[in-house]
C-alpha positions as protocol buffer text, in pm:
chain_id: "A"
residue {
  index: 1
  type: MET
  ca { x: -2694 y: 2352 z: 2842 }
}
residue {
  index: 2
  type: ASN
  ca { x: -2847 y: 2160 z: 3131 }
}
residue {
  index: 3
  type: SER
  ca { x: -2576 y: 1904 z: 3193 }
}
residue {
  index: 4
  type: THR
  ca { x: -2328 y: 1927 z: 3477 }
}
residue {
  index: 5
  type: THR
  ca { x: -2049 y: 1728 z: 3312 }
}
residue {
  index: 6
  type: LEU
  ca { x: -1850 y: 1770 z: 2997 }
}
residue {
  index: 7
  type: ASP
  ca { x: -1915 y: 1413 z: 2886 }
}
residue {
  index: 8
  type: ASN
  ca { x: -2281 y: 1459 z: 2804 }
}
residue {
  index: 9
  type: ALA
  ca { x: -2280 y: 1833 z: 2741 }
}
residue {
  index: 10
  type: SER
  ca { x: -2472 y: 1947 z: 2435 }
}
residue {
  index: 11
  type: LEU
  ca { x: -2256 y: 2050 z: 2142 }
}
residue {
  index: 12
  type: GLU
  ca { x: -2530 y: 2244 z: 1965 }
}
residue {
  index: 13
  type: PHE
  ca { x: -2419 y: 2594 z: 1873 }
}
residue {
  index: 14
  type: PRO
  ca { x: -2699 y: 2852 z: 1837 }
}
residue {
  index: 15
  type: PRO
  ca { x: -2658 y: 3155 z: 1609 }
}
residue {
  index: 16
  type: TYR
  ca { x: -2455 y: 3359 z: 1854 }
}
residue {
  index: 17
  type: LYS
  ca { x: -2409 y: 3653 z: 1621 }
}
residue {
  index: 18
  type: SER
  ca { x: -2780 y: 3725 z: 1643 }
}
residue {
  index: 19
  type: LEU
  ca { x: -2778 y: 3742 z: 2023 }
}
residue {
  index: 20
  type: SER
  ca { x: -2735 y: 4056 z: 2229 }
}
residue {
  index: 21
  type: ASN
  ca { x: -2438 y: 4095 z: 2464 }
}
residue {
  index: 22
  type: ASP
  ca { x: -2670 y: 4044 z: 2761 }
}
residue {
  index: 23
  type: GLU
  ca { x: -2800 y: 3718 z: 2613 }
}
residue {
  index: 24
  type: LEU
  ca { x: -2448 y: 3599 z: 2541 }
}
residue {
  index: 25
  type: SER
  ca { x: -2334 y: 3686 z: 2892 }
}
residue {
  index: 26
  type: ALA
  ca { x: -2627 y: 3500 z: 3044 }
}
residue {
  index: 27
  type: ARG
  ca { x: -2551 y: 3187 z: 2840 }
}
residue {
  index: 28
  type: ILE
  ca { x: -2183 y: 3195 z: 2929 }
}
residue {
  index: 29
  type: GLU
  ca { x: -2255 y: 3234 z: 3299 }
}
residue {
  index: 30
  type: ARG
  ca { x: -2508 y: 2950 z: 3291 }
}
residue {
  index: 31
  type: VAL
  ca { x: -2249 y: 2716 z: 3141 }
}
residue {
  index: 32
  type: ARG
  ca { x: -1992 y: 2828 z: 3397 }
}
residue {
  index: 33
  type: ARG
  ca { x: -2235 y: 2747 z: 3679 }
}
residue {
  index: 34
  type: ASP
  ca { x: -2327 y: 2410 z: 3527 }
}
residue {
  index: 35
  type: LEU
  ca { x: -1968 y: 2296 z: 3478 }
}
residue {
  index: 36
  type: GLY
  ca { x: -1825 y: 2455 z: 3791 }
}
residue {
  index: 37
  type: LYS
  ca { x: -1460 y: 2376 z: 3856 }
}
residue {
  index: 38
  type: ARG
  ca { x: -1447 y: 2142 z: 3557 }
}
residue {
  index: 39
  type: LEU
  ca { x: -1427 y: 2448 z: 3332 }
}
residue {
  index: 40
  type: LEU
  ca { x: -1149 y: 2707 z: 3345 }
}
residue {
  index: 41
  type: ILE
  ca { x: -1168 y: 3020 z: 3128 }
}
residue {
  index: 42
  type: LEU
  ca { x: -837 y: 3200 z: 3080 }
}
residue {
  index: 43
  type: GLY
  ca { x: -830 y: 3555 z: 2945 }
}
residue {
  index: 44
  type: HIS
  ca { x: -518 y: 3718 z: 2803 }
}
residue {
  index: 45
  type: HIS
  ca { x: -451 y: 4081 z: 2897 }
}
residue {
  index: 46
  type: TYR
  ca { x: -510 y: 4188 z: 2536 }
}
residue {
  index: 47
  type: GLN
  ca { x: -867 y: 4061 z: 2525 }
}
residue {
  index: 48
  type: GLN
  ca { x: -1166 y: 4293 z: 2521 }
}
residue {
  index: 49
  type: ASP
  ca { x: -1338 y: 4379 z: 2848 }
}
residue {
  index: 50
  type: GLU
  ca { x: -1647 y: 4173 z: 2764 }
}
residue {
  index: 51
  type: VAL
  ca { x: -1425 y: 3865 z: 2729 }
}
residue {
  index: 52
  type: ILE
  ca { x: -1223 y: 3934 z: 3044 }
}
residue {
  index: 53
  type: ALA
  ca { x: -1551 y: 3973 z: 3236 }
}
residue {
  index: 54
  type: HIS
  ca { x: -1613 y: 3598 z: 3200 }
}
residue {
  index: 55
  type: SER
  ca { x: -1256 y: 3484 z: 3259 }
}
residue {
  index: 56
  type: ASP
  ca { x: -1169 y: 3296 z: 3575 }
}
residue {
  index: 57
  type: LEU
  ca { x: -809 y: 3411 z: 3547 }
}
residue {
  index: 58
  type: ARG
  ca { x: -635 y: 3694 z: 3363 }
}
residue {
  index: 59
  type: GLY
  ca { x: -267 y: 3735 z: 3280 }
}
residue {
  index: 60
  type: ASP
  ca { x: 2 y: 3718 z: 3013 }
}
residue {
  index: 61
  type: SER
  ca { x: 68 y: 3404 z: 2811 }
}
residue {
  index: 62
  type: TYR
  ca { x: 325 y: 3263 z: 3055 }
}
residue {
  index: 63
  type: GLN
  ca { x: 116 y: 3333 z: 3366 }
}
residue {
  index: 64
  type: LEU
  ca { x: -193 y: 3176 z: 3216 }
}
residue {
  index: 65
  type: SER
  ca { x: -7 y: 2866 z: 3099 }
}
residue {
  index: 66
  type: LYS
  ca { x: 134 y: 2821 z: 3451 }
}
residue {
  index: 67
  type: LEU
  ca { x: -216 y: 2853 z: 3595 }
}
residue {
  index: 68
  type: ALA
  ca { x: -340 y: 2594 z: 3348 }
}
residue {
  index: 69
  type: ALA
  ca { x: -58 y: 2364 z: 3454 }
}
residue {
  index: 70
  type: GLU
  ca { x: -136 y: 2402 z: 3823 }
}
residue {
  index: 71
  type: SER
  ca { x: -511 y: 2348 z: 3799 }
}
residue {
  index: 72
  type: SER
  ca { x: -619 y: 2012 z: 3942 }
}
residue {
  index: 73
  type: ASP
  ca { x: -997 y: 2024 z: 3906 }
}
residue {
  index: 74
  type: CYS
  ca { x: -1064 y: 2145 z: 3552 }
}
residue {
  index: 75
  type: ARG
  ca { x: -1122 y: 1909 z: 3262 }
}
residue {
  index: 76
  type: ALA
  ca { x: -1168 y: 2178 z: 2996 }
}
residue {
  index: 77
  type: ILE
  ca { x: -983 y: 2504 z: 2943 }
}
residue {
  index: 78
  type: VAL
  ca { x: -1115 y: 2781 z: 2721 }
}
residue {
  index: 79
  type: PHE
  ca { x: -808 y: 2988 z: 2636 }
}
residue {
  index: 80
  type: CYS
  ca { x: -908 y: 3335 z: 2518 }
}
residue {
  index: 81
  type: GLY
  ca { x: -583 y: 3414 z: 2342 }
}
residue {
  index: 82
  type: VAL
  ca { x: -391 y: 3305 z: 2034 }
}
residue {
  index: 83
  type: HIS
  ca { x: -289 y: 2968 z: 1896 }
}
residue {
  index: 84
  type: PHE
  ca { x: 52 y: 2921 z: 2060 }
}
residue {
  index: 85
  type: MET
  ca { x: -92 y: 3008 z: 2402 }
}
residue {
  index: 86
  type: ALA
  ca { x: -353 y: 2734 z: 2381 }
}
residue {
  index: 87
  type: GLU
  ca { x: -88 y: 2489 z: 2260 }
}
residue {
  index: 88
  type: THR
  ca { x: 138 y: 2574 z: 2554 }
}
residue {
  index: 89
  type: ALA
  ca { x: -149 y: 2534 z: 2800 }
}
residue {
  index: 90
  type: ASP
  ca { x: -230 y: 2195 z: 2647 }
}
residue {
  index: 91
  type: ILE
  ca { x: 132 y: 2080 z: 2682 }
}
residue {
  index: 92
  type: LEU
  ca { x: 156 y: 2184 z: 3047 }
}
residue {
  index: 93
  type: ALA
  ca { x: -191 y: 2074 z: 3156 }
}
residue {
  index: 94
  type: ASN
  ca { x: -137 y: 1728 z: 3004 }
}
residue {
  index: 95
  type: ARG
  ca { x: 222 y: 1661 z: 3102 }
}
residue {
  index: 96
  type: PRO
  ca { x: 283 y: 1304 z: 3226 }
}
residue {
  index: 97
  type: GLU
  ca { x: 263 y: 1372 z: 3600 }
}
residue {
  index: 98
  type: LYS
  ca { x: -69 y: 1557 z: 3562 }
}
residue {
  index: 99
  type: LEU
  ca { x: -211 y: 1276 z: 3349 }
}
residue {
  index: 100
  type: ALA
  ca { x: -108 y: 1030 z: 3620 }
}
residue {
  index: 101
  type: GLU
  ca { x: -296 y: 1236 z: 3880 }
}
residue {
  index: 102
  type: ARG
  ca { x: -609 y: 1215 z: 3662 }
}
residue {
  index: 103
  type: ASP
  ca { x: -569 y: 844 z: 3577 }
}
residue {
  index: 104
  type: GLY
  ca { x: -490 y: 930 z: 3217 }
}
residue {
  index: 105
  type: GLU
  ca { x: -779 y: 1171 z: 3161 }
}
residue {
  index: 106
  type: ARG
  ca { x: -671 y: 1460 z: 2939 }
}
residue {
  index: 107
  type: VAL
  ca { x: -771 y: 1822 z: 2982 }
}
residue {
  index: 108
  type: THR
  ca { x: -935 y: 1954 z: 2666 }
}
residue {
  index: 109
  type: VAL
  ca { x: -805 y: 2297 z: 2563 }
}
residue {
  index: 110
  type: VAL
  ca { x: -1037 y: 2503 z: 2344 }
}
residue {
  index: 111
  type: LEU
  ca { x: -931 y: 2804 z: 2138 }
}
residue {
  index: 112
  type: PRO
  ca { x: -1246 y: 3005 z: 2056 }
}
residue {
  index: 113
  type: ASP
  ca { x: -1101 y: 3139 z: 1731 }
}
residue {
  index: 114
  type: MET
  ca { x: -875 y: 2895 z: 1548 }
}
residue {
  index: 115
  type: ALA
  ca { x: -760 y: 3179 z: 1322 }
}
residue {
  index: 116
  type: ALA
  ca { x: -623 y: 3376 z: 1618 }
}
residue {
  index: 117
  type: GLY
  ca { x: -253 y: 3387 z: 1544 }
}
residue {
  index: 118
  type: CYS
  ca { x: 55 y: 3576 z: 1659 }
}
residue {
  index: 119
  type: SER
  ca { x: 289 y: 3746 z: 1414 }
}
residue {
  index: 120
  type: MET
  ca { x: 579 y: 3684 z: 1651 }
}
residue {
  index: 121
  type: ALA
  ca { x: 513 y: 3311 z: 1672 }
}
residue {
  index: 122
  type: ASP
  ca { x: 477 y: 3298 z: 1293 }
}
residue {
  index: 123
  type: MET
  ca { x: 828 y: 3436 z: 1238 }
}
residue {
  index: 124
  type: ALA
  ca { x: 972 y: 3083 z: 1249 }
}
residue {
  index: 125
  type: ALA
  ca { x: 802 y: 2771 z: 1116 }
}
residue {
  index: 126
  type: ILE
  ca { x: 920 y: 2420 z: 1197 }
}
residue {
  index: 127
  type: ASP
  ca { x: 1029 y: 2354 z: 838 }
}
residue {
  index: 128
  type: GLN
  ca { x: 1247 y: 2666 z: 846 }
}
residue {
  index: 129
  type: VAL
  ca { x: 1405 y: 2566 z: 1177 }
}
residue {
  index: 130
  type: GLU
  ca { x: 1468 y: 2213 z: 1051 }
}
residue {
  index: 131
  type: ALA
  ca { x: 1629 y: 2356 z: 736 }
}
residue {
  index: 132
  type: ALA
  ca { x: 1848 y: 2592 z: 940 }
}
residue {
  index: 133
  type: TRP
  ca { x: 1956 y: 2300 z: 1159 }
}
residue {
  index: 134
  type: ALA
  ca { x: 2043 y: 2093 z: 853 }
}
residue {
  index: 135
  type: ASP
  ca { x: 2247 y: 2379 z: 707 }
}
residue {
  index: 136
  type: LEU
  ca { x: 2434 y: 2420 z: 1035 }
}
residue {
  index: 137
  type: GLY
  ca { x: 2506 y: 2048 z: 1034 }
}
residue {
  index: 138
  type: GLU
  ca { x: 2696 y: 2085 z: 709 }
}
residue {
  index: 139
  type: VAL
  ca { x: 2951 y: 2325 z: 858 }
}
residue {
  index: 140
  type: ILE
  ca { x: 2962 y: 2262 z: 1235 }
}
residue {
  index: 141
  type: ASP
  ca { x: 2890 y: 1992 z: 1491 }
}
residue {
  index: 142
  type: THR
  ca { x: 2526 y: 2054 z: 1589 }
}
residue {
  index: 143
  type: SER
  ca { x: 2567 y: 1840 z: 1900 }
}
residue {
  index: 144
  type: ARG
  ca { x: 2734 y: 2151 z: 2043 }
}
residue {
  index: 145
  type: VAL
  ca { x: 2449 y: 2382 z: 1936 }
}
residue {
  index: 146
  type: ILE
  ca { x: 2170 y: 2449 z: 2186 }
}
residue {
  index: 147
  type: PRO
  ca { x: 1835 y: 2552 z: 2034 }
}
residue {
  index: 148
  type: VAL
  ca { x: 1640 y: 2812 z: 2232 }
}
residue {
  index: 149
  type: THR
  ca { x: 1287 y: 2920 z: 2148 }
}
residue {
  index: 150
  type: TYR
  ca { x: 1094 y: 3211 z: 2289 }
}
residue {
  index: 151
  type: ILE
  ca { x: 773 y: 3099 z: 2461 }
}
residue {
  index: 152
  type: ASN
  ca { x: 577 y: 3288 z: 2192 }
}
residue {
  index: 153
  type: SER
  ca { x: 626 y: 3003 z: 1946 }
}
residue {
  index: 154
  type: ALA
  ca { x: 444 y: 2701 z: 1810 }
}
residue {
  index: 155
  type: ALA
  ca { x: 443 y: 2371 z: 1998 }
}
residue {
  index: 156
  type: SER
  ca { x: 640 y: 2215 z: 1712 }
}
residue {
  index: 157
  type: LEU
  ca { x: 930 y: 2452 z: 1785 }
}
residue {
  index: 158
  type: LYS
  ca { x: 920 y: 2373 z: 2155 }
}
residue {
  index: 159
  type: GLY
  ca { x: 926 y: 2005 z: 2061 }
}
residue {
  index: 160
  type: PHE
  ca { x: 1227 y: 2065 z: 1836 }
}
residue {
  index: 161
  type: CYS
  ca { x: 1414 y: 2217 z: 2130 }
}
residue {
  index: 162
  type: GLY
  ca { x: 1323 y: 1920 z: 2347 }
}
residue {
  index: 163
  type: ARG
  ca { x: 1452 y: 1672 z: 2090 }
}
residue {
  index: 164
  type: HIS
  ca { x: 1784 y: 1854 z: 2055 }
}
residue {
  index: 165
  type: GLY
  ca { x: 1862 y: 1929 z: 2418 }
}
residue {
  index: 166
  type: GLY
  ca { x: 1732 y: 2285 z: 2406 }
}
residue {
  index: 167
  type: ILE
  ca { x: 1502 y: 2497 z: 2615 }
}
residue {
  index: 168
  type: VAL
  ca { x: 1216 y: 2750 z: 2610 }
}
residue {
  index: 169
  type: CYS
  ca { x: 1269 y: 3104 z: 2743 }
}
residue {
  index: 170
  type: THR
  ca { x: 1058 y: 3404 z: 2836 }
}
residue {
  index: 171
  type: SER
  ca { x: 1155 y: 3768 z: 2791 }
}
residue {
  index: 172
  type: SER
  ca { x: 1237 y: 3796 z: 3162 }
}
residue {
  index: 173
  type: ASN
  ca { x: 1462 y: 3490 z: 3188 }
}
residue {
  index: 174
  type: ALA
  ca { x: 1629 y: 3504 z: 2844 }
}
residue {
  index: 175
  type: ALA
  ca { x: 1970 y: 3599 z: 2989 }
}
residue {
  index: 176
  type: ALA
  ca { x: 1961 y: 3317 z: 3244 }
}
residue {
  index: 177
  type: VAL
  ca { x: 1855 y: 3072 z: 2974 }
}
residue {
  index: 178
  type: LEU
  ca { x: 2140 y: 3179 z: 2745 }
}
residue {
  index: 179
  type: ASP
  ca { x: 2384 y: 3133 z: 3034 }
}
residue {
  index: 180
  type: TRP
  ca { x: 2240 y: 2783 z: 3080 }
}
residue {
  index: 181
  type: ALA
  ca { x: 2275 y: 2712 z: 2708 }
}
residue {
  index: 182
  type: PHE
  ca { x: 2637 y: 2827 z: 2685 }
}
residue {
  index: 183
  type: GLU
  ca { x: 2726 y: 2606 z: 2980 }
}
residue {
  index: 184
  type: ARG
  ca { x: 2610 y: 2311 z: 2771 }
}
residue {
  index: 185
  type: GLY
  ca { x: 2719 y: 2404 z: 2421 }
}
residue {
  index: 186
  type: ASP
  ca { x: 2937 y: 2630 z: 2210 }
}
residue {
  index: 187
  type: ARG
  ca { x: 2663 y: 2799 z: 2010 }
}
residue {
  index: 188
  type: VAL
  ca { x: 2293 y: 2886 z: 2038 }
}
residue {
  index: 189
  type: LEU
  ca { x: 2027 y: 2875 z: 1769 }
}
residue {
  index: 190
  type: PHE
  ca { x: 1770 y: 3130 z: 1888 }
}
residue {
  index: 191
  type: PHE
  ca { x: 1421 y: 3169 z: 1741 }
}
residue {
  index: 192
  type: PRO
  ca { x: 1171 y: 3307 z: 1650 }
}
residue {
  index: 193
  type: ASP
  ca { x: 1245 y: 3656 z: 1791 }
}
residue {
  index: 194
  type: GLN
  ca { x: 1591 y: 3756 z: 1670 }
}
residue {
  index: 195
  type: HIS
  ca { x: 1570 y: 4088 z: 1855 }
}
residue {
  index: 196
  type: LEU
  ca { x: 1519 y: 3928 z: 2196 }
}
residue {
  index: 197
  type: GLY
  ca { x: 1810 y: 3696 z: 2127 }
}
residue {
  index: 198
  type: ARG
  ca { x: 2029 y: 3971 z: 1985 }
}
residue {
  index: 199
  type: ASN
  ca { x: 1963 y: 4236 z: 2252 }
}
residue {
  index: 200
  type: THR
  ca { x: 2004 y: 3987 z: 2534 }
}
residue {
  index: 201
  type: SER
  ca { x: 2330 y: 3860 z: 2384 }
}
residue {
  index: 202
  type: LEU
  ca { x: 2466 y: 4213 z: 2337 }
}
residue {
  index: 203
  type: LYS
  ca { x: 2413 y: 4277 z: 2707 }
}
residue {
  index: 204
  type: MET
  ca { x: 2610 y: 3960 z: 2775 }
}
residue {
  index: 205
  type: GLY
  ca { x: 2907 y: 4088 z: 2572 }
}
residue {
  index: 206
  type: ILE
  ca { x: 2843 y: 3894 z: 2252 }
}
residue {
  index: 207
  type: THR
  ca { x: 2900 y: 4111 z: 1945 }
}
residue {
  index: 208
  type: ASN
  ca { x: 2683 y: 4149 z: 1637 }
}
residue {
  index: 209
  type: ASP
  ca { x: 2956 y: 3983 z: 1430 }
}
residue {
  index: 210
  type: GLN
  ca { x: 2909 y: 3673 z: 1643 }
}
residue {
  index: 211
  type: MET
  ca { x: 2534 y: 3662 z: 1575 }
}
residue {
  index: 212
  type: PRO
  ca { x: 2466 y: 3582 z: 1208 }
}
residue {
  index: 213
  type: VAL
  ca { x: 2103 y: 3554 z: 1097 }
}
residue {
  index: 214
  type: TRP
  ca { x: 2007 y: 3245 z: 897 }
}
residue {
  index: 215
  type: ASN
  ca { x: 1859 y: 3377 z: 573 }
}
residue {
  index: 216
  type: PRO
  ca { x: 1905 y: 3151 z: 270 }
}
residue {
  index: 217
  type: TYR
  ca { x: 1659 y: 3336 z: 50 }
}
């Protein structure tokens, strides 16, 4: 790749599997030099050493998404992680105020392996959450229910929380988020990690009897 911008960069993909690690490393570093600050490579802690070696920044999913959100120069992010991480980075990097700073130009977020998933994030799908919400609506006033999703979740679940006055939490701020939620509603619908929700609630004095699990099957 000889170009210095993303706009006219070649999209030809050579047979990488036939290249040695040294050849791959050389190609990656050449692209990094060509694109400079326009390219940001984020490496999750769980990645292999040969991937981390080429990462500009390393951290957990929340740290990396924050870094993506704060970057002002990059126009493309390669997120070496799983699907929900790249989605979260895309949401934060392209939020309205950042788009305004770039005159509407979006940051492109690339996930090297589209099959890279997370079993935790897959524990709740948007159709299941919508169905649970509909079931709740038949027995209680859902305007008093605050949906809370763990950050390890699909963008569609984060969007659901946004539409219904909810919020996204991390493992470290789950208790503070639940306090926030109970100040605004009578009940919380927590997903996808029931154990984070349950254990945090138990520490807050909420009993198991007060925490039913939605399971219609």
